[in-house]
Amino acid sequence: MPDAYKGFRRDVRTDRLGPFAVGDPLYNHNRKFNEETRPNLVFSIFYQPQTQEISTGAIGERRPGWFELPPHANGDGVHKYHAWRWSRQKIADEPYNLIVLPTASGGYEIHTKIRDFGRTLLKDVIPDIPNGDAELRKLFGGRKLFDYPKSVDLLRTLIGSVPGKDFVCLDLFSGSATTAHAVMRLNAEDGGRRSFIMVQLPEPCGEKSEAAQAGFQTICEIGKARIRRAGDQIRTEFPGACPDIGFRVFRVDEGCRKEVLYPPEEISQPLIGQTVSNIREDRTDLDLLYACLLDQGLGIHLPHTSRVVGGCTVHRVDGGVLAACFDAGVPDTVIRDIAASRPQWAVFRDSAFASDAAKINVTEIFKSLSPGTRVQVL
């Protein structure tokens, strides 16, 4: 028997198929799985003590000689039952992988059997997950901001099972951002360089929820706050080995450019005035900068700095791979400063140049100081 099973103090038995460890009870511990959300998994299981037969049926069904195991009571105050983890069909197909054990109260409880002792499956050794709620409460002063958050220990185990220490963890349903918390903590423990991408729709928190009362309007806001607080916690716990705990937040939206292609019959003088600039008015310098990175196939994770040169803000990405200035009326001194750093790409807004002659002048400056730079005008 693998040591992993011994560590969980599993009861080891033998049947006609060989040795097995007694697994967890068959019912789903999560209250969210109930007669409303999983009606097909809410039914009674019947056990015949003499023959040890197992079958399923309706709750409350009368079967002389059989013992009824109804679904566990749900304590959420709304629903009556917990769902089972197995369907009726699976129970009918695999009764040999179930065992019914007597309880101290004189009843019975049904458990799964864990087989294949020649190997250890990851699913059989992952830690229990109920501490996810306690972990999140600890970060937020005891407040319950999220229903059933995953456990950091669970995610650390899963992530730690992947070979290597330098890869990206993508969570497409990130919720309270437990995955980010686990990645940062695991990096602090083993010196890894793993990074994370959390994806979450901005689902609103209920108006009467504790999260809303704490000032969080969406699930995304909870996740961002959790990453910041988890980072502070890790910095305190691992002062000499604190990993990179910074992160950036991006929102999927329309592009930065306006729609300026109209059929002739729709063009009017006011419309022409609105399209002098092809950039949407609500877009910031950072919006434009990251749009440029995506256009050029550069990673939006790359480091960037900003500094003021000649009254204009100049952005440099990854030590100068890309340089950009989105101010209007950029003077030659700033353009020469950018060209002198010899970036691979240099990006300006069209409004940076007062005339076509000014654009031509920029081209000549780069030809002279940095001929390998590709200049782009938005």
Coordinates of C-alpha atoms in Angstrom, one line a residue:
M1 CA 0.0 0.0 0.0
P2 CA 1.5 3.4 -0.9
D3 CA 2.6 5.6 2.0
A4 CA 0.2 8.3 0.7
Y5 CA -2.8 6.1 1.7
K6 CA -1.3 5.3 5.1
G7 CA -0.9 9.0 5.7
F8 CA -4.6 9.4 5.4
R9 CA -5.2 6.5 7.8
R10 CA -7.4 4.6 5.4
D11 CA -9.0 1.4 6.5
V12 CA -7.6 -1.4 4.3
R13 CA -9.7 -4.4 3.4
T14 CA -10.0 -7.2 0.8
D15 CA -12.8 -8.4 -1.4
R16 CA -13.0 -10.8 -4.4
L17 CA -11.2 -8.2 -6.6
G18 CA -8.3 -7.8 -4.1
P19 CA -7.2 -5.2 -1.6
F20 CA -8.8 -1.8 -1.3
A21 CA -8.8 1.2 1.0
V22 CA -12.1 2.6 2.3
G23 CA -12.7 5.9 0.6
D24 CA -14.8 8.9 1.5
P25 CA -18.6 8.8 2.0
L26 CA -20.5 8.8 -1.3
Y27 CA -22.5 12.0 -0.7
N28 CA -21.3 15.3 -2.0
H29 CA -20.1 17.5 0.9
N30 CA -20.8 20.8 -1.0
R31 CA -24.3 22.2 -0.1
K32 CA -24.6 23.8 -3.6
F33 CA -25.2 20.3 -5.0
N34 CA -28.7 19.6 -4.0
E35 CA -32.2 18.7 -5.3
E36 CA -32.4 22.0 -7.2
T37 CA -29.0 22.1 -8.9
R38 CA -28.5 18.3 -9.3
P39 CA -32.0 16.7 -9.2
N40 CA -30.7 13.6 -11.0
L41 CA -28.2 12.9 -8.1
V42 CA -30.8 13.1 -5.3
F43 CA -32.4 9.7 -4.5
S44 CA -32.2 7.0 -1.9
I45 CA -29.7 4.1 -1.9
F46 CA -31.1 0.8 -0.6
Y47 CA -28.9 -1.9 1.1
Q48 CA -29.8 -5.5 1.8
P49 CA -27.7 -6.5 4.9
Q50 CA -28.0 -10.3 4.3
T51 CA -27.0 -10.3 0.6
Q52 CA -25.1 -7.0 0.7
E53 CA -26.9 -5.9 -2.4
I54 CA -27.0 -2.2 -3.3
S55 CA -29.6 -0.5 -5.5
T56 CA -31.3 2.9 -5.9
G57 CA -34.9 4.1 -5.6
A58 CA -37.2 7.0 -4.7
I59 CA -36.8 8.7 -1.4
G60 CA -39.1 7.1 1.1
E61 CA -39.8 4.1 -1.1
R62 CA -41.0 1.0 1.0
R63 CA -38.8 -2.1 0.5
P64 CA -39.3 -4.8 3.1
G65 CA -35.9 -6.3 4.1
W66 CA -33.9 -3.4 2.7
F67 CA -32.3 -0.6 4.6
E68 CA -32.8 2.9 3.1
L69 CA -29.9 5.3 3.0
P70 CA -31.5 8.6 2.1
P71 CA -29.4 11.5 0.8
H72 CA -27.8 13.6 3.6
A73 CA -29.7 16.5 5.0
N74 CA -28.6 19.9 3.6
G75 CA -27.9 22.5 6.2
D76 CA -28.1 25.6 4.0
G77 CA -31.5 26.5 5.3
V78 CA -33.1 26.4 1.8
H79 CA -32.6 22.9 0.4
K80 CA -33.5 19.6 1.9
Y81 CA -30.8 17.2 0.6
H82 CA -27.1 16.9 -0.5
A83 CA -26.6 15.2 -3.8
W84 CA -24.7 12.0 -4.2
R85 CA -21.4 12.0 -6.1
W86 CA -22.4 9.0 -8.2
S87 CA -25.4 8.7 -10.5
R88 CA -28.0 5.9 -10.4
Q89 CA -26.4 4.3 -13.5
K90 CA -22.9 4.4 -12.0
I91 CA -24.1 2.7 -8.8
A92 CA -25.8 0.0 -10.8
D93 CA -22.7 -0.5 -13.0
E94 CA -20.1 -0.5 -10.2
P95 CA -21.6 -1.8 -6.9
Y96 CA -18.4 -3.7 -6.4
N97 CA -16.6 -0.3 -5.9
L98 CA -18.9 0.6 -3.0
I99 CA -19.0 -0.6 0.6
V100 CA -21.7 -0.1 3.2
L101 CA -20.5 0.3 6.8
P102 CA -22.4 0.3 10.1
T103 CA -22.5 3.6 12.0
A104 CA -22.3 4.2 15.7
S105 CA -26.0 5.2 15.7
G106 CA -27.1 1.8 14.4
G107 CA -27.5 2.8 10.8
Y108 CA -25.4 2.5 7.7
E109 CA -23.2 4.7 5.6
I110 CA -22.0 4.1 2.0
H111 CA -18.3 4.7 1.0
T112 CA -16.3 4.3 -2.2
K113 CA -13.4 1.8 -2.5
I114 CA -9.9 2.9 -3.5
R115 CA -8.1 0.3 -5.6
D116 CA -4.8 0.1 -7.6
F117 CA -2.4 0.0 -4.7
G118 CA 0.5 -0.5 -7.0
R119 CA 0.4 3.2 -7.8
T120 CA -0.7 6.4 -6.2
L121 CA -3.2 8.6 -8.1
L122 CA -3.0 12.4 -7.5
K123 CA -6.7 12.5 -6.8
D124 CA -6.3 10.1 -3.9
V125 CA -3.7 12.2 -2.1
I126 CA -4.8 15.7 -2.6
P127 CA -5.6 17.4 0.7
D128 CA -9.0 18.1 2.0
I129 CA -10.5 21.4 0.9
P130 CA -12.8 22.9 3.6
N131 CA -10.1 25.2 4.8
G132 CA -10.5 27.5 1.8
D133 CA -13.2 29.5 3.5
A134 CA -11.0 30.0 6.6
E135 CA -8.0 31.1 4.5
L136 CA -10.0 33.8 2.8
R137 CA -11.6 35.0 6.0
K138 CA -8.1 35.3 7.5
L139 CA -7.1 37.6 4.7
F140 CA -10.2 39.8 5.1
G141 CA -10.6 40.2 8.8
G142 CA -13.1 37.4 9.3
R143 CA -15.5 38.5 6.6
K144 CA -17.1 35.8 4.4
L145 CA -16.8 37.3 0.9
F146 CA -17.0 34.2 -1.3
D147 CA -19.0 31.0 -1.2
Y148 CA -16.8 27.8 -1.3
P149 CA -13.4 29.2 -2.2
K150 CA -10.9 26.6 -3.1
S151 CA -8.1 25.7 -0.7
V152 CA -4.6 27.1 -1.2
D153 CA -3.2 23.7 -0.1
L154 CA -5.3 22.0 -2.8
L155 CA -4.0 24.2 -5.6
R156 CA -0.4 24.0 -4.3
T157 CA -0.6 20.3 -4.5
L158 CA -2.0 20.3 -8.0
I159 CA 0.4 23.0 -9.3
G160 CA 3.3 21.3 -7.5
S161 CA 2.6 18.0 -9.4
V162 CA 3.5 19.7 -12.7
P163 CA 7.2 19.2 -13.6
G164 CA 9.3 22.3 -13.6
K165 CA 9.2 25.6 -11.7
D166 CA 8.9 28.1 -14.5
F167 CA 5.5 28.0 -16.3
V168 CA 2.2 29.8 -16.5
C169 CA -0.9 28.8 -14.6
L170 CA -4.1 29.8 -16.4
D171 CA -7.3 29.8 -14.5
L172 CA -10.3 30.6 -16.7
F173 CA -12.8 30.7 -13.8
S174 CA -10.5 32.3 -11.2
G175 CA -13.2 33.4 -8.7
S176 CA -11.5 34.6 -5.5
A177 CA -8.0 34.1 -7.1
T178 CA -6.9 31.1 -5.0
T179 CA -4.7 29.9 -7.9
A180 CA -2.7 33.2 -7.8
H181 CA -2.3 32.9 -4.1
A182 CA -1.1 29.3 -4.4
V183 CA 1.4 30.1 -7.2
M184 CA 2.9 32.9 -5.2
R185 CA 3.2 30.8 -2.1
L186 CA 4.7 27.8 -3.9
N187 CA 7.2 30.1 -5.5
A188 CA 8.2 31.4 -2.1
E189 CA 8.6 27.9 -0.8
D190 CA 10.7 26.3 -3.6
G191 CA 12.2 29.4 -5.3
G192 CA 10.1 28.8 -8.5
R193 CA 9.3 31.4 -11.2
R194 CA 5.8 30.3 -12.0
S195 CA 3.4 33.0 -13.1
F196 CA -0.4 33.2 -13.3
I197 CA -3.2 34.4 -15.5
M198 CA -6.5 34.8 -13.8
V199 CA -9.6 35.2 -16.0
Q200 CA -13.0 36.2 -14.5
L201 CA -16.1 37.8 -15.7
P202 CA -17.0 40.9 -13.6
E203 CA -20.0 39.2 -12.0
P204 CA -21.7 41.6 -9.5
C205 CA -21.8 40.7 -5.8
G206 CA -25.3 40.5 -4.4
E207 CA -26.6 43.8 -3.0
K208 CA -27.1 42.3 0.4
S209 CA -24.0 40.1 0.4
E210 CA -21.2 40.6 2.9
A211 CA -18.9 41.3 0.0
A212 CA -21.0 44.2 -1.2
Q213 CA -21.3 45.6 2.3
A214 CA -17.4 45.5 2.4
G215 CA -17.3 47.6 -0.7
F216 CA -16.7 44.9 -3.3
Q217 CA -19.0 45.4 -6.3
T218 CA -17.8 42.4 -8.4
I219 CA -16.1 39.1 -8.0
C220 CA -13.1 40.6 -9.9
E221 CA -12.6 43.2 -7.2
I222 CA -12.5 40.4 -4.5
G223 CA -9.9 38.5 -6.6
K224 CA -7.6 41.6 -7.0
A225 CA -7.8 42.4 -3.3
R226 CA -7.1 38.8 -2.4
I227 CA -3.9 38.8 -4.6
R228 CA -2.7 42.0 -2.9
R229 CA -3.3 40.8 0.6
A230 CA -1.9 37.3 -0.1
G231 CA 1.2 39.0 -1.5
D232 CA 1.6 41.0 1.7
Q233 CA 1.1 37.9 3.8
I234 CA 3.8 36.0 1.8
R235 CA 6.2 38.9 2.1
T236 CA 5.8 38.7 5.9
E237 CA 6.1 35.0 6.1
F238 CA 9.1 34.6 3.7
P239 CA 11.1 37.9 4.2
G240 CA 14.3 36.4 2.7
A241 CA 12.7 34.6 -0.2
C242 CA 9.7 36.7 -1.3
P243 CA 8.8 36.0 -4.9
D244 CA 7.5 38.5 -7.5
I245 CA 4.1 39.3 -6.0
G246 CA 3.2 42.1 -8.5
F247 CA 0.4 41.7 -11.1
R248 CA -1.4 43.7 -13.8
V249 CA -5.1 44.0 -14.4
F250 CA -6.5 44.0 -18.0
R251 CA -10.1 44.3 -19.1
V252 CA -11.3 43.0 -22.5
D253 CA -12.8 45.9 -24.4
E254 CA -13.1 47.3 -27.9
G255 CA -10.0 48.5 -29.7
C256 CA -8.4 51.9 -29.2
R257 CA -9.3 53.1 -32.7
K258 CA -12.6 54.7 -33.7
E259 CA -14.7 53.3 -36.5
V260 CA -13.9 55.8 -39.3
L261 CA -15.0 53.9 -42.4
Y262 CA -18.5 55.2 -43.4
P263 CA -20.4 54.9 -46.7
P264 CA -20.4 58.2 -48.6
E265 CA -24.1 58.9 -48.0
E266 CA -23.5 58.9 -44.2
I267 CA -20.6 61.4 -44.2
S268 CA -21.4 64.9 -42.9
Q269 CA -19.4 67.9 -41.8
P270 CA -19.9 67.2 -38.1
L271 CA -18.9 63.6 -38.6
I272 CA -15.7 64.7 -40.4
G273 CA -14.9 66.9 -37.3
Q274 CA -15.3 63.9 -35.0
T275 CA -12.9 61.8 -37.0
V276 CA -9.9 64.2 -37.0
S277 CA -8.4 61.8 -34.4
N278 CA -8.9 58.1 -34.9
I279 CA -8.3 57.3 -31.3
R280 CA -11.2 56.9 -28.9
E281 CA -11.4 59.8 -26.4
D282 CA -11.5 57.6 -23.3
R283 CA -8.3 55.7 -24.0
T284 CA -5.3 56.4 -21.8
D285 CA -1.6 56.2 -22.6
L286 CA -1.4 52.7 -21.1
D287 CA -4.4 51.5 -23.2
L288 CA -2.5 52.7 -26.3
L289 CA 0.8 51.2 -25.1
Y290 CA -0.6 47.7 -24.4
A291 CA -2.5 47.8 -27.7
C292 CA 0.8 48.5 -29.4
L293 CA 2.4 45.5 -27.6
L294 CA -0.3 43.2 -28.8
D295 CA -0.1 44.6 -32.4
Q296 CA 3.7 43.9 -32.5
G297 CA 3.4 40.5 -30.9
L298 CA 5.1 41.5 -27.7
G299 CA 4.1 40.2 -24.3
I300 CA 1.9 42.4 -22.1
H301 CA 3.8 41.0 -19.1
L302 CA 7.1 42.8 -20.2
P303 CA 8.4 45.4 -17.8
H304 CA 8.0 49.0 -18.7
T305 CA 9.0 52.4 -17.4
S306 CA 7.7 55.9 -17.9
R307 CA 9.6 59.2 -17.5
V308 CA 9.1 62.8 -18.5
V309 CA 11.3 64.2 -21.2
G310 CA 11.0 67.7 -22.4
G311 CA 7.5 68.0 -20.9
C312 CA 6.3 64.7 -22.6
T313 CA 5.8 61.3 -21.2
V314 CA 8.0 58.6 -22.8
H315 CA 7.3 54.9 -22.2
R316 CA 9.9 52.3 -22.7
V317 CA 9.1 48.5 -22.7
D318 CA 11.6 45.8 -21.8
G319 CA 14.6 48.0 -21.6
G320 CA 13.9 49.8 -24.9
V321 CA 12.5 47.1 -27.2
L322 CA 9.6 49.5 -27.8
A323 CA 9.5 53.2 -27.0
A324 CA 6.3 55.3 -27.3
C325 CA 5.1 58.9 -26.7
F326 CA 1.4 59.6 -27.0
D327 CA 1.5 63.4 -26.3
A328 CA 0.4 65.9 -28.9
G329 CA 2.9 68.2 -30.5
V330 CA 6.1 66.2 -29.5
P331 CA 9.2 68.4 -30.0
D332 CA 12.3 67.3 -31.9
T333 CA 14.3 67.1 -28.7
V334 CA 12.0 64.3 -27.4
I335 CA 12.1 62.5 -30.7
R336 CA 15.9 62.7 -30.7
D337 CA 16.0 61.3 -27.2
I338 CA 13.8 58.4 -28.2
A339 CA 15.9 57.7 -31.3
A340 CA 19.1 57.9 -29.4
S341 CA 18.0 54.8 -27.3
R342 CA 17.7 52.8 -30.6
P343 CA 14.5 50.9 -29.9
Q344 CA 13.2 48.3 -32.2
W345 CA 9.8 50.1 -32.4
A346 CA 8.9 53.7 -31.9
V347 CA 5.3 54.7 -31.6
F348 CA 3.6 58.1 -31.8
R349 CA 0.0 59.4 -32.2
D350 CA -0.8 61.3 -35.3
S351 CA -1.5 64.4 -33.2
A352 CA 2.2 64.4 -32.2
F353 CA 3.0 66.1 -35.5
A354 CA 1.7 69.5 -36.5
S355 CA 2.1 68.8 -40.3
D356 CA 3.2 66.3 -42.9
A357 CA 6.6 68.1 -42.9
A358 CA 6.9 67.3 -39.2
K359 CA 6.3 63.6 -39.9
I360 CA 9.0 63.6 -42.6
N361 CA 11.3 65.2 -40.1
V362 CA 10.8 62.4 -37.7
T363 CA 11.6 59.8 -40.4
E364 CA 14.8 61.7 -41.1
I365 CA 15.8 61.8 -37.4
F366 CA 15.4 58.1 -37.0
K367 CA 17.3 57.4 -40.3
S368 CA 20.2 59.4 -38.9
L369 CA 20.2 58.2 -35.2
S370 CA 18.6 54.7 -35.3
P371 CA 18.1 53.4 -38.9
G372 CA 16.9 50.0 -37.6
T373 CA 13.9 51.4 -35.7
R374 CA 10.5 50.8 -37.1
V375 CA 8.4 53.9 -36.6
Q376 CA 4.6 53.6 -36.2
V377 CA 2.1 56.4 -36.2
L378 CA -1.4 55.7 -34.7

